[in-house]
PDB file of C-alpha atoms in Angstrom:
ATOM      1  CA  MET A   1     -37.065 -12.151   8.813  1.00 50.00           C
ATOM      2  CA  ASP A   2     -34.818  -9.094   9.289  1.00 78.00           C
ATOM      3  CA  ARG A   3     -31.216 -10.262   8.930  1.00 82.00           C
ATOM      4  CA  PHE A   4     -29.922  -7.717  11.429  1.00 84.00           C
ATOM      5  CA  HIS A   5     -32.423  -9.065  13.957  1.00 87.00           C
ATOM      6  CA  GLU A   6     -31.040 -12.553  13.333  1.00 90.00           C
ATOM      7  CA  LEU A   7     -27.494 -11.351  13.957  1.00 91.00           C
ATOM      8  CA  LYS A   8     -28.384  -9.506  17.173  1.00 90.00           C
ATOM      9  CA  ALA A   9     -30.285 -12.538  18.439  1.00 91.00           C
ATOM     10  CA  PHE A  10     -27.303 -14.795  17.747  1.00 93.00           C
ATOM     11  CA  ILE A  11     -24.910 -12.415  19.523  1.00 92.00           C
ATOM     12  CA  ALA A  12     -27.258 -12.155  22.507  1.00 91.00           C
ATOM     13  CA  VAL A  13     -27.392 -15.961  22.844  1.00 92.00           C
ATOM     14  CA  VAL A  14     -23.602 -16.218  22.675  1.00 91.00           C
ATOM     15  CA  GLU A  15     -23.004 -13.471  25.222  1.00 89.00           C
ATOM     16  CA  THR A  16     -25.665 -14.605  27.708  1.00 90.00           C
ATOM     17  CA  GLY A  17     -25.081 -18.325  27.284  1.00 89.00           C
ATOM     18  CA  GLY A  18     -28.622 -19.344  26.486  1.00 90.00           C
ATOM     19  CA  PHE A  19     -31.903 -18.570  24.742  1.00 91.00           C
ATOM     20  CA  SER A  20     -33.825 -17.679  27.901  1.00 90.00           C
ATOM     21  CA  ALA A  21     -31.177 -15.223  29.069  1.00 90.00           C
ATOM     22  CA  ALA A  22     -30.948 -13.728  25.580  1.00 89.00           C
ATOM     23  CA  ALA A  23     -34.711 -13.252  25.551  1.00 90.00           C
ATOM     24  CA  ARG A  24     -34.577 -11.405  28.883  1.00 90.00           C
ATOM     25  CA  LYS A  25     -31.692  -9.236  27.715  1.00 88.00           C
ATOM     26  CA  THR A  26     -33.428  -8.213  24.489  1.00 88.00           C
ATOM     27  CA  SER A  27     -36.975  -8.046  25.961  1.00 88.00           C
ATOM     28  CA  GLN A  28     -38.226 -10.607  23.461  1.00 91.00           C
ATOM     29  CA  SER A  29     -39.811 -14.025  23.805  1.00 92.00           C
ATOM     30  CA  GLN A  30     -37.623 -17.098  23.894  1.00 91.00           C
ATOM     31  CA  SER A  31     -39.397 -18.462  20.839  1.00 91.00           C
ATOM     32  CA  ALA A  32     -38.608 -15.279  18.880  1.00 92.00           C
ATOM     33  CA  ILE A  33     -34.899 -15.576  19.723  1.00 92.00           C
ATOM     34  CA  SER A  34     -34.871 -19.273  18.822  1.00 92.00           C
ATOM     35  CA  LYS A  35     -36.675 -18.596  15.549  1.00 93.00           C
ATOM     36  CA  ALA A  36     -34.186 -15.870  14.608  1.00 92.00           C
ATOM     37  CA  VAL A  37     -31.119 -18.028  15.312  1.00 93.00           C
ATOM     38  CA  ASN A  38     -32.632 -21.001  13.468  1.00 93.00           C
ATOM     39  CA  ALA A  39     -33.323 -18.759  10.459  1.00 92.00           C
ATOM     40  CA  LEU A  40     -29.715 -17.518  10.519  1.00 91.00           C
ATOM     41  CA  GLU A  41     -28.311 -21.048  10.609  1.00 91.00           C
ATOM     42  CA  LYS A  42     -30.645 -22.127   7.795  1.00 91.00           C
ATOM     43  CA  ARG A  43     -29.616 -19.155   5.654  1.00 90.00           C
ATOM     44  CA  LEU A  44     -25.898 -19.824   6.245  1.00 91.00           C
ATOM     45  CA  GLY A  45     -26.239 -23.590   5.910  1.00 92.00           C
ATOM     46  CA  VAL A  46     -24.145 -24.322   9.006  1.00 91.00           C
ATOM     47  CA  ALA A  47     -24.722 -25.033  12.680  1.00 93.00           C
ATOM     48  CA  LEU A  48     -23.483 -22.122  14.759  1.00 92.00           C
ATOM     49  CA  LEU A  49     -24.461 -23.447  18.201  1.00 93.00           C
ATOM     50  CA  HIS A  50     -24.308 -26.676  20.146  1.00 91.00           C
ATOM     51  CA  ARG A  51     -27.585 -26.940  22.079  1.00 88.00           C
ATOM     52  CA  SER A  52     -28.060 -29.027  25.217  1.00 81.00           C
ATOM     53  CA  THR A  53     -30.427 -29.001  28.173  1.00 73.00           C
ATOM     54  CA  ARG A  54     -27.751 -27.388  30.322  1.00 76.00           C
ATOM     55  CA  LYS A  55     -26.047 -24.832  28.099  1.00 81.00           C
ATOM     56  CA  VAL A  56     -25.497 -23.447  24.632  1.00 89.00           C
ATOM     57  CA  THR A  57     -21.979 -23.310  23.188  1.00 91.00           C
ATOM     58  CA  LEU A  58     -20.462 -22.251  19.888  1.00 93.00           C
ATOM     59  CA  THR A  59     -19.394 -24.651  17.173  1.00 93.00           C
ATOM     60  CA  ASP A  60     -16.013 -24.009  15.561  1.00 92.00           C
ATOM     61  CA  GLN A  61     -17.762 -22.309  12.659  1.00 93.00           C
ATOM     62  CA  GLY A  62     -19.931 -20.376  15.102  1.00 91.00           C
ATOM     63  CA  GLN A  63     -16.856 -19.149  16.981  1.00 93.00           C
ATOM     64  CA  ARG A  64     -15.243 -17.832  13.798  1.00 92.00           C
ATOM     65  CA  TYR A  65     -18.497 -16.229  12.695  1.00 92.00           C
ATOM     66  CA  TYR A  66     -19.031 -14.530  16.060  1.00 91.00           C
ATOM     67  CA  GLU A  67     -15.470 -13.131  16.177  1.00 89.00           C
ATOM     68  CA  ARG A  68     -15.879 -11.685  12.688  1.00 88.00           C
ATOM     69  CA  LEU A  69     -19.430 -10.478  13.201  1.00 89.00           C
ATOM     70  CA  LYS A  70     -19.333  -8.829  16.628  1.00 86.00           C
ATOM     71  CA  PRO A  71     -17.102  -5.821  15.732  1.00 81.00           C
ATOM     72  CA  LEU A  72     -19.187  -5.130  12.623  1.00 81.00           C
ATOM     73  CA  VAL A  73     -22.477  -5.124  14.521  1.00 82.00           C
ATOM     74  CA  ASP A  74     -20.961  -2.901  17.217  1.00 76.00           C
ATOM     75  CA  GLU A  75     -19.898  -0.399  14.562  1.00 73.00           C
ATOM     76  CA  ILE A  76     -23.349  -0.384  12.958  1.00 76.00           C
ATOM     77  CA  GLN A  77     -24.905   0.353  16.326  1.00 70.00           C
ATOM     78  CA  VAL A  78     -22.398   3.156  16.948  1.00 66.00           C
ATOM     79  CA  ALA A  79     -23.224   4.645  13.554  1.00 66.00           C
ATOM     80  CA  ASP A  80     -26.947   4.454  14.289  1.00 67.00           C
ATOM     81  CA  SER A  81     -26.562   6.083  17.689  1.00 61.00           C
ATOM     82  CA  GLU A  82     -24.458   8.909  16.305  1.00 58.00           C
ATOM     83  CA  LEU A  83     -26.958   9.724  13.583  1.00 59.00           C
ATOM     84  CA  THR A  84     -29.952   9.566  15.913  1.00 53.00           C
ATOM     85  CA  ASN A  85     -28.288  11.642  18.630  1.00 51.00           C
ATOM     86  CA  SER A  86     -29.656  15.120  18.056  1.00 42.00           C
ATOM     87  CA  THR A  87     -26.819  16.813  19.958  1.00 45.00           C
ATOM     88  CA  LEU A  88     -24.081  14.769  18.249  1.00 53.00           C
ATOM     89  CA  ASP A  89     -22.026  14.790  21.438  1.00 63.00           C
ATOM     90  CA  VAL A  90     -18.483  13.575  20.890  1.00 79.00           C
ATOM     91  CA  SER A  91     -17.849  11.075  23.649  1.00 84.00           C
ATOM     92  CA  GLY A  92     -16.262   7.726  24.347  1.00 88.00           C
ATOM     93  CA  LEU A  93     -12.827   6.164  24.183  1.00 92.00           C
ATOM     94  CA  VAL A  94     -10.271   6.934  21.471  1.00 94.00           C
ATOM     95  CA  ARG A  95      -7.202   4.685  21.512  1.00 94.00           C
ATOM     96  CA  ILE A  96      -4.266   6.455  19.855  1.00 96.00           C
ATOM     97  CA  ALA A  97      -0.898   4.900  18.996  1.00 95.00           C
ATOM     98  CA  SER A  98       2.220   6.981  18.372  1.00 94.00           C
ATOM     99  CA  PRO A  99       6.003   6.462  18.233  1.00 92.00           C
ATOM    100  CA  SER A 100       7.436   7.008  21.706  1.00 90.00           C
ATOM    101  CA  THR A 101       9.652  10.055  21.216  1.00 89.00           C
ATOM    102  CA  PHE A 102       7.370  11.762  18.712  1.00 91.00           C
ATOM    103  CA  GLY A 103       4.395  11.095  20.973  1.00 93.00           C
ATOM    104  CA  ARG A 104       6.153  12.502  24.030  1.00 91.00           C
ATOM    105  CA  LEU A 105       7.224  15.644  22.197  1.00 90.00           C
ATOM    106  CA  HIS A 106       4.211  16.372  20.002  1.00 93.00           C
ATOM    107  CA  VAL A 107       1.129  14.256  20.780  1.00 95.00           C
ATOM    108  CA  LEU A 108       1.051  14.207  24.579  1.00 95.00           C
ATOM    109  CA  PRO A 109       1.253  18.035  24.899  1.00 94.00           C
ATOM    110  CA  LEU A 110      -1.836  18.330  22.661  1.00 96.00           C
ATOM    111  CA  ILE A 111      -4.028  15.898  24.624  1.00 97.00           C
ATOM    112  CA  PRO A 112      -5.227  18.484  27.213  1.00 96.00           C
ATOM    113  CA  GLU A 113      -6.387  20.779  24.412  1.00 96.00           C
ATOM    114  CA  LEU A 114      -8.179  17.897  22.663  1.00 96.00           C
ATOM    115  CA  LEU A 115      -9.981  16.988  25.896  1.00 95.00           C
ATOM    116  CA  SER A 116     -10.909  20.609  26.561  1.00 94.00           C
ATOM    117  CA  HIS A 117     -12.567  20.790  23.132  1.00 91.00           C
ATOM    118  CA  HIS A 118     -14.378  17.475  23.686  1.00 92.00           C
ATOM    119  CA  PRO A 119     -14.888  16.868  27.437  1.00 92.00           C
ATOM    120  CA  GLY A 120     -16.774  13.637  26.756  1.00 90.00           C
ATOM    121  CA  LEU A 121     -13.737  11.990  25.197  1.00 93.00           C
ATOM    122  CA  ARG A 122     -11.461   9.522  26.947  1.00 94.00           C
ATOM    123  CA  VAL A 123      -7.997   9.045  25.439  1.00 96.00           C
ATOM    124  CA  ASP A 124      -5.807   5.964  25.762  1.00 96.00           C
ATOM    125  CA  LEU A 125      -2.387   6.985  24.394  1.00 96.00           C
ATOM    126  CA  VAL A 126      -0.129   4.069  23.457  1.00 94.00           C
ATOM    127  CA  LEU A 127       3.506   5.163  23.021  1.00 93.00           C
ATOM    128  CA  SER A 128       5.558   2.513  21.253  1.00 90.00           C
ATOM    129  CA  ASP A 129       8.162   2.492  18.491  1.00 86.00           C
ATOM    130  CA  ALA A 130       6.742  -0.824  17.263  1.00 83.00           C
ATOM    131  CA  VAL A 131       4.207  -0.595  14.447  1.00 78.00           C
ATOM    132  CA  ARG A 132       1.008  -1.824  16.068  1.00 71.00           C
ATOM    133  CA  ASP A 133      -1.539  -4.102  14.428  1.00 78.00           C
ATOM    134  CA  MET A 134      -4.436  -1.662  14.552  1.00 82.00           C
ATOM    135  CA  VAL A 135      -7.230  -4.232  14.382  1.00 76.00           C
ATOM    136  CA  GLU A 136      -5.680  -6.719  16.815  1.00 79.00           C
ATOM    137  CA  ASP A 137      -4.688  -3.994  19.298  1.00 83.00           C
ATOM    138  CA  ARG A 138      -7.997  -2.119  18.894  1.00 85.00           C
ATOM    139  CA  ILE A 139      -6.220   1.078  17.819  1.00 90.00           C
ATOM    140  CA  ASP A 140      -8.641   3.767  16.598  1.00 91.00           C
ATOM    141  CA  LEU A 141      -6.022   6.186  15.303  1.00 94.00           C
ATOM    142  CA  ALA A 142      -2.315   5.702  14.649  1.00 94.00           C
ATOM    143  CA  ILE A 143       0.111   8.580  14.185  1.00 95.00           C
ATOM    144  CA  ARG A 144       3.089   7.425  12.152  1.00 92.00           C
ATOM    145  CA  VAL A 145       6.288   9.066  10.992  1.00 89.00           C
ATOM    146  CA  SER A 146       7.463   6.036   9.013  1.00 78.00           C
ATOM    147  CA  PRO A 147       6.147   5.195   5.520  1.00 76.00           C
ATOM    148  CA  VAL A 148       2.721   3.506   5.570  1.00 77.00           C
ATOM    149  CA  SER A 149       2.286   0.741   3.002  1.00 73.00           C
ATOM    150  CA  ASP A 150      -0.561  -1.203   4.613  1.00 74.00           C
ATOM    151  CA  PRO A 151      -3.324  -1.717   1.993  1.00 72.00           C
ATOM    152  CA  ASP A 152      -5.858  -2.204   4.797  1.00 72.00           C
ATOM    153  CA  SER A 153      -5.325   1.319   6.144  1.00 79.00           C
ATOM    154  CA  VAL A 154      -6.698   4.750   5.341  1.00 84.00           C
ATOM    155  CA  VAL A 155      -3.871   7.293   5.442  1.00 87.00           C
ATOM    156  CA  ARG A 156      -4.187  11.059   5.851  1.00 90.00           C
ATOM    157  CA  ARG A 157      -1.053  13.194   5.650  1.00 91.00           C
ATOM    158  CA  ALA A 158      -0.878  15.707   8.509  1.00 91.00           C
ATOM    159  CA  ALA A 159       2.600  17.206   8.276  1.00 90.00           C
ATOM    160  CA  GLY A 160       6.125  16.580   7.083  1.00 89.00           C
ATOM    161  CA  THR A 161       9.549  16.192   8.615  1.00 90.00           C
ATOM    162  CA  SER A 162      12.944  14.981   7.403  1.00 90.00           C
ATOM    163  CA  LEU A 163      15.886  12.860   8.436  1.00 92.00           C
ATOM    164  CA  VAL A 164      18.895  14.404  10.182  1.00 93.00           C
ATOM    165  CA  CYS A 165      22.256  13.053  11.244  1.00 95.00           C
ATOM    166  CA  ALA A 166      23.264  14.354  14.671  1.00 94.00           C
ATOM    167  CA  GLY A 167      25.941  14.080  17.314  1.00 95.00           C
ATOM    168  CA  SER A 168      27.058  15.952  20.387  1.00 94.00           C
ATOM    169  CA  ARG A 169      29.978  18.349  20.720  1.00 93.00           C
ATOM    170  CA  ARG A 170      31.370  15.983  23.365  1.00 93.00           C
ATOM    171  CA  TYR A 171      31.646  13.273  20.729  1.00 97.00           C
ATOM    172  CA  PHE A 172      33.083  15.570  18.059  1.00 96.00           C
ATOM    173  CA  ALA A 173      35.659  16.878  20.517  1.00 95.00           C
ATOM    174  CA  LYS A 174      37.221  13.410  20.285  1.00 96.00           C
ATOM    175  CA  HIS A 175      36.358  12.555  16.681  1.00 96.00           C
ATOM    176  CA  PRO A 176      36.527  14.652  13.481  1.00 96.00           C
ATOM    177  CA  ILE A 177      33.224  15.887  12.084  1.00 96.00           C
ATOM    178  CA  PRO A 178      32.430  13.814   8.952  1.00 97.00           C
ATOM    179  CA  LYS A 179      32.527  15.851   5.757  1.00 96.00           C
ATOM    180  CA  THR A 180      31.080  13.141   3.503  1.00 96.00           C
ATOM    181  CA  PRO A 181      28.761  10.184   4.187  1.00 97.00           C
ATOM    182  CA  ALA A 182      31.561   7.735   3.350  1.00 96.00           C
ATOM    183  CA  GLU A 183      33.457   8.972   6.414  1.00 97.00           C
ATOM    184  CA  LEU A 184      30.754   7.506   8.665  1.00 97.00           C
ATOM    185  CA  THR A 185      32.512   4.154   8.344  1.00 94.00           C
ATOM    186  CA  ASN A 186      35.146   5.621  10.672  1.00 94.00           C
ATOM    187  CA  HIS A 187      32.572   6.692  13.280  1.00 97.00           C
ATOM    188  CA  ASN A 188      30.548   5.018  15.985  1.00 98.00           C
ATOM    189  CA  CYS A 189      27.026   5.120  14.512  1.00 98.00           C
ATOM    190  CA  LEU A 190      24.158   4.250  16.830  1.00 97.00           C
ATOM    191  CA  ILE A 191      21.638   1.969  15.167  1.00 96.00           C
ATOM    192  CA  TYR A 192      17.892   2.362  15.551  1.00 94.00           C
ATOM    193  CA  GLY A 193      15.988  -0.820  14.721  1.00 88.00           C
ATOM    194  CA  ASP A 194      17.357  -2.422  11.563  1.00 89.00           C
ATOM    195  CA  MET A 195      18.536   0.881  10.072  1.00 92.00           C
ATOM    196  CA  THR A 196      22.086  -0.229   9.226  1.00 95.00           C
ATOM    197  CA  GLN A 197      22.034   1.530   5.824  1.00 96.00           C
ATOM    198  CA  TRP A 198      21.721   5.309   6.116  1.00 96.00           C
ATOM    199  CA  PRO A 199      20.252   7.103   3.082  1.00 94.00           C
ATOM    200  CA  PHE A 200      21.909  10.109   1.443  1.00 96.00           C
ATOM    201  CA  THR A 201      21.728  12.142  -1.746  1.00 94.00           C
ATOM    202  CA  GLY A 202      24.697  13.232  -3.857  1.00 91.00           C
ATOM    203  CA  PRO A 203      25.387  14.695  -7.308  1.00 89.00           C
ATOM    204  CA  GLU A 204      24.635  11.317  -8.885  1.00 87.00           C
ATOM    205  CA  GLY A 205      21.422  10.722  -6.945  1.00 91.00           C
ATOM    206  CA  ARG A 206      20.421   8.681  -3.919  1.00 92.00           C
ATOM    207  CA  PHE A 207      22.755   6.204  -2.269  1.00 95.00           C
ATOM    208  CA  SER A 208      23.206   4.532   1.095  1.00 95.00           C
ATOM    209  CA  VAL A 209      26.132   3.989   3.423  1.00 96.00           C
ATOM    210  CA  PRO A 210      26.499   0.940   5.685  1.00 97.00           C
ATOM    211  CA  VAL A 211      27.009   1.984   9.297  1.00 97.00           C
ATOM    212  CA  SER A 212      27.790   0.205  12.557  1.00 96.00           C
ATOM    213  CA  GLY A 213      28.452   0.991  16.177  1.00 96.00           C
ATOM    214  CA  ASN A 214      28.487  -0.308  19.736  1.00 96.00           C
ATOM    215  CA  LEU A 215      24.882   0.627  20.588  1.00 97.00           C
ATOM    216  CA  SER A 216      21.669  -0.398  18.896  1.00 96.00           C
ATOM    217  CA  SER A 217      18.080  -0.313  20.091  1.00 95.00           C
ATOM    218  CA  ASN A 218      14.461  -0.498  18.969  1.00 90.00           C
ATOM    219  CA  SER A 219      13.871   2.691  20.977  1.00 90.00           C
ATOM    220  CA  VAL A 220      14.576   6.161  19.607  1.00 89.00           C
ATOM    221  CA  GLU A 221      14.855   7.372  23.209  1.00 89.00           C
ATOM    222  CA  THR A 222      17.815   5.032  23.769  1.00 93.00           C
ATOM    223  CA  ILE A 223      19.629   6.198  20.636  1.00 94.00           C
ATOM    224  CA  LEU A 224      18.963   9.813  21.563  1.00 90.00           C
ATOM    225  CA  ALA A 225      20.313   9.256  25.076  1.00 92.00           C
ATOM    226  CA  GLY A 226      23.445   7.734  23.554  1.00 95.00           C
ATOM    227  CA  VAL A 227      23.953  10.756  21.305  1.00 94.00           C
ATOM    228  CA  LEU A 228      23.448  13.179  24.204  1.00 91.00           C
ATOM    229  CA  ALA A 229      25.973  11.219  26.268  1.00 94.00           C
ATOM    230  CA  GLY A 230      28.584  11.536  23.534  1.00 95.00           C
ATOM    231  CA  VAL A 231      28.598   7.838  22.623  1.00 97.00           C
ATOM    232  CA  GLY A 232      28.200   8.318  18.875  1.00 97.00           C
ATOM    233  CA  ILE A 233      26.228   9.669  15.910  1.00 98.00           C
ATOM    234  CA  GLY A 234      22.553   8.909  15.290  1.00 96.00           C
ATOM    235  CA  MET A 235      20.052   9.395  12.488  1.00 95.00           C
ATOM    236  CA  PHE A 236      16.642  10.717  13.483  1.00 91.00           C
ATOM    237  CA  HIS A 237      13.510  12.328  12.218  1.00 89.00           C
ATOM    238  CA  ARG A 238      13.997  16.055  12.695  1.00 87.00           C
ATOM    239  CA  ALA A 239      10.689  16.193  14.605  1.00 87.00           C
ATOM    240  CA  SER A 240      12.182  13.878  17.234  1.00 82.00           C
ATOM    241  CA  LEU A 241      14.977  16.363  17.981  1.00 80.00           C
ATOM    242  CA  VAL A 242      12.945  19.538  18.411  1.00 71.00           C
ATOM    243  CA  GLY A 243      13.728  19.854  22.107  1.00 63.00           C
ATOM    244  CA  GLU A 244      17.332  18.743  21.758  1.00 60.00           C
ATOM    245  CA  PHE A 245      18.080  21.417  19.130  1.00 57.00           C
ATOM    246  CA  GLN A 246      17.604  23.939  21.918  1.00 56.00           C
ATOM    247  CA  GLN A 247      20.704  22.454  23.531  1.00 60.00           C
ATOM    248  CA  SER A 248      23.888  23.858  22.032  1.00 68.00           C
ATOM    249  CA  ASP A 249      25.567  20.495  22.638  1.00 85.00           C
ATOM    250  CA  VAL A 250      23.663  18.796  19.769  1.00 88.00           C
ATOM    251  CA  ILE A 251      24.617  19.573  16.194  1.00 91.00           C
ATOM    252  CA  THR A 252      23.666  18.081  12.848  1.00 92.00           C
ATOM    253  CA  VAL A 253      26.173  16.914  10.259  1.00 96.00           C
ATOM    254  CA  LEU A 254      26.064  16.060   6.550  1.00 97.00           C
ATOM    255  CA  ASP A 255      22.959  18.220   6.075  1.00 94.00           C
ATOM    256  CA  GLU A 256      23.821  18.887   2.423  1.00 95.00           C
ATOM    257  CA  PHE A 257      23.673  15.133   1.720  1.00 96.00           C
ATOM    258  CA  ILE A 258      20.301  14.470   3.353  1.00 93.00           C
ATOM    259  CA  ASP A 259      17.125  14.947   1.362  1.00 86.00           C
ATOM    260  CA  GLU A 260      14.758  12.379   2.820  1.00 80.00           C
ATOM    261  CA  PRO A 261      11.297  13.829   3.513  1.00 85.00           C
ATOM    262  CA  ARG A 262       9.026  11.880   5.831  1.00 86.00           C
ATOM    263  CA  ASP A 263       5.260  12.242   6.145  1.00 90.00           C
ATOM    264  CA  VAL A 264       3.588  12.454   9.514  1.00 93.00           C
ATOM    265  CA  SER A 265       0.444  10.432   8.830  1.00 93.00           C
ATOM    266  CA  LEU A 266      -2.856   9.815  10.579  1.00 95.00           C
ATOM    267  CA  VAL A 267      -3.985   6.241   9.966  1.00 93.00           C
ATOM    268  CA  TRP A 268      -7.285   4.365  10.376  1.00 88.00           C
ATOM    269  CA  PRO A 269      -8.043   0.690   9.751  1.00 81.00           C
ATOM    270  CA  LYS A 270      -9.802   0.671   6.358  1.00 72.00           C
ATOM    271  CA  ARG A 271     -12.399  -1.979   7.076  1.00 58.00           C
ATOM    272  CA  ARG A 272     -13.803  -0.380  10.200  1.00 58.00           C
ATOM    273  CA  PHE A 273     -16.535   2.202  10.506  1.00 65.00           C
ATOM    274  CA  VAL A 274     -14.882   5.344  11.848  1.00 75.00           C
ATOM    275  CA  PRO A 275     -16.925   6.874  14.699  1.00 81.00           C
ATOM    276  CA  THR A 276     -17.375  10.623  14.967  1.00 84.00           C
ATOM    277  CA  ARG A 277     -15.129  10.750  18.044  1.00 89.00           C
ATOM    278  CA  VAL A 278     -12.237   9.298  16.007  1.00 90.00           C
ATOM    279  CA  ARG A 279     -12.886  11.640  13.090  1.00 89.00           C
ATOM    280  CA  ARG A 280     -12.907  14.646  15.430  1.00 91.00           C
ATOM    281  CA  ALA A 281      -9.639  13.520  17.042  1.00 94.00           C
ATOM    282  CA  THR A 282      -8.128  13.035  13.587  1.00 94.00           C
ATOM    283  CA  ASP A 283      -9.244  16.491  12.457  1.00 93.00           C
ATOM    284  CA  PHE A 284      -7.786  17.971  15.634  1.00 95.00           C
ATOM    285  CA  PHE A 285      -4.340  16.434  15.094  1.00 95.00           C
ATOM    286  CA  ALA A 286      -4.402  17.273  11.381  1.00 94.00           C
ATOM    287  CA  MET A 287      -4.867  20.922  12.384  1.00 94.00           C
ATOM    288  CA  THR A 288      -2.499  21.120  15.361  1.00 95.00           C
ATOM    289  CA  LEU A 289       0.455  18.863  14.528  1.00 93.00           C
ATOM    290  CA  PRO A 290       1.710  21.001  11.596  1.00 91.00           C
ATOM    291  CA  LEU A 291       2.004  23.938  14.006  1.00 86.00           C
ATOM    292  CA  ARG A 292       4.474  22.017  16.183  1.00 83.00           C
ATOM    293  CA  ILE A 293       6.741  20.395  13.585  1.00 78.00           C
TER     294      ILE A 293
END
């Protein structure tokens, strides 16, 4: 018996709650559905379903198998439909995750153009500075400015940026501008996340300086607001300060000591089939993001 038929029959029984309902849903006979599920259980050597006269429920092993199997079967069906669709329309939902500030400045302004190119797309843009679990959160495409070391991800470099140290003229009107990284110990440094060691480069190579201050946050927006208000000095990705550089109040310091390139990466979960709609969105951002950064 066709193994894929066995899998689809099993999924239909689980999702409809019984063999009769699964037969109606798939336009097959009840005996054909029962035969397919029995063959699957025999091949696996485990019972996947508890059968009673009233209902059909999953065993513990059946529950684990269904949770692992369902996304894979869905992706196979998506792949089949895309290849058999003669027009290859790009449609459906693309869930995109991006850091909050970077997303506000660079991703969100590009969404109307993406949708104009592909009117059938629907975009769910998740702006968060937390690194999302792409599989658990059903993220199709993540845009990251931080290093990506996940072995279960496919990473495509789209653009580059760098780190900058910045403060406002309001702050430096009260405090001397640091001439060396070591002088940061005398300044109020605003801490993003766990970044309490700021990286620099000198004549003898790379080194870091411990910093501290009276404001810390897991949000770049909060640190940026603190800098703009004259509270202290922050370290950012240059791409996150594009708009603020247009304000004469914000200046960078210690530029000659900072040589920390950062990739802007487009990331997919490795184990998942990547639908055409996600590939098209990825190609779009790979083409347009470098023009903004």
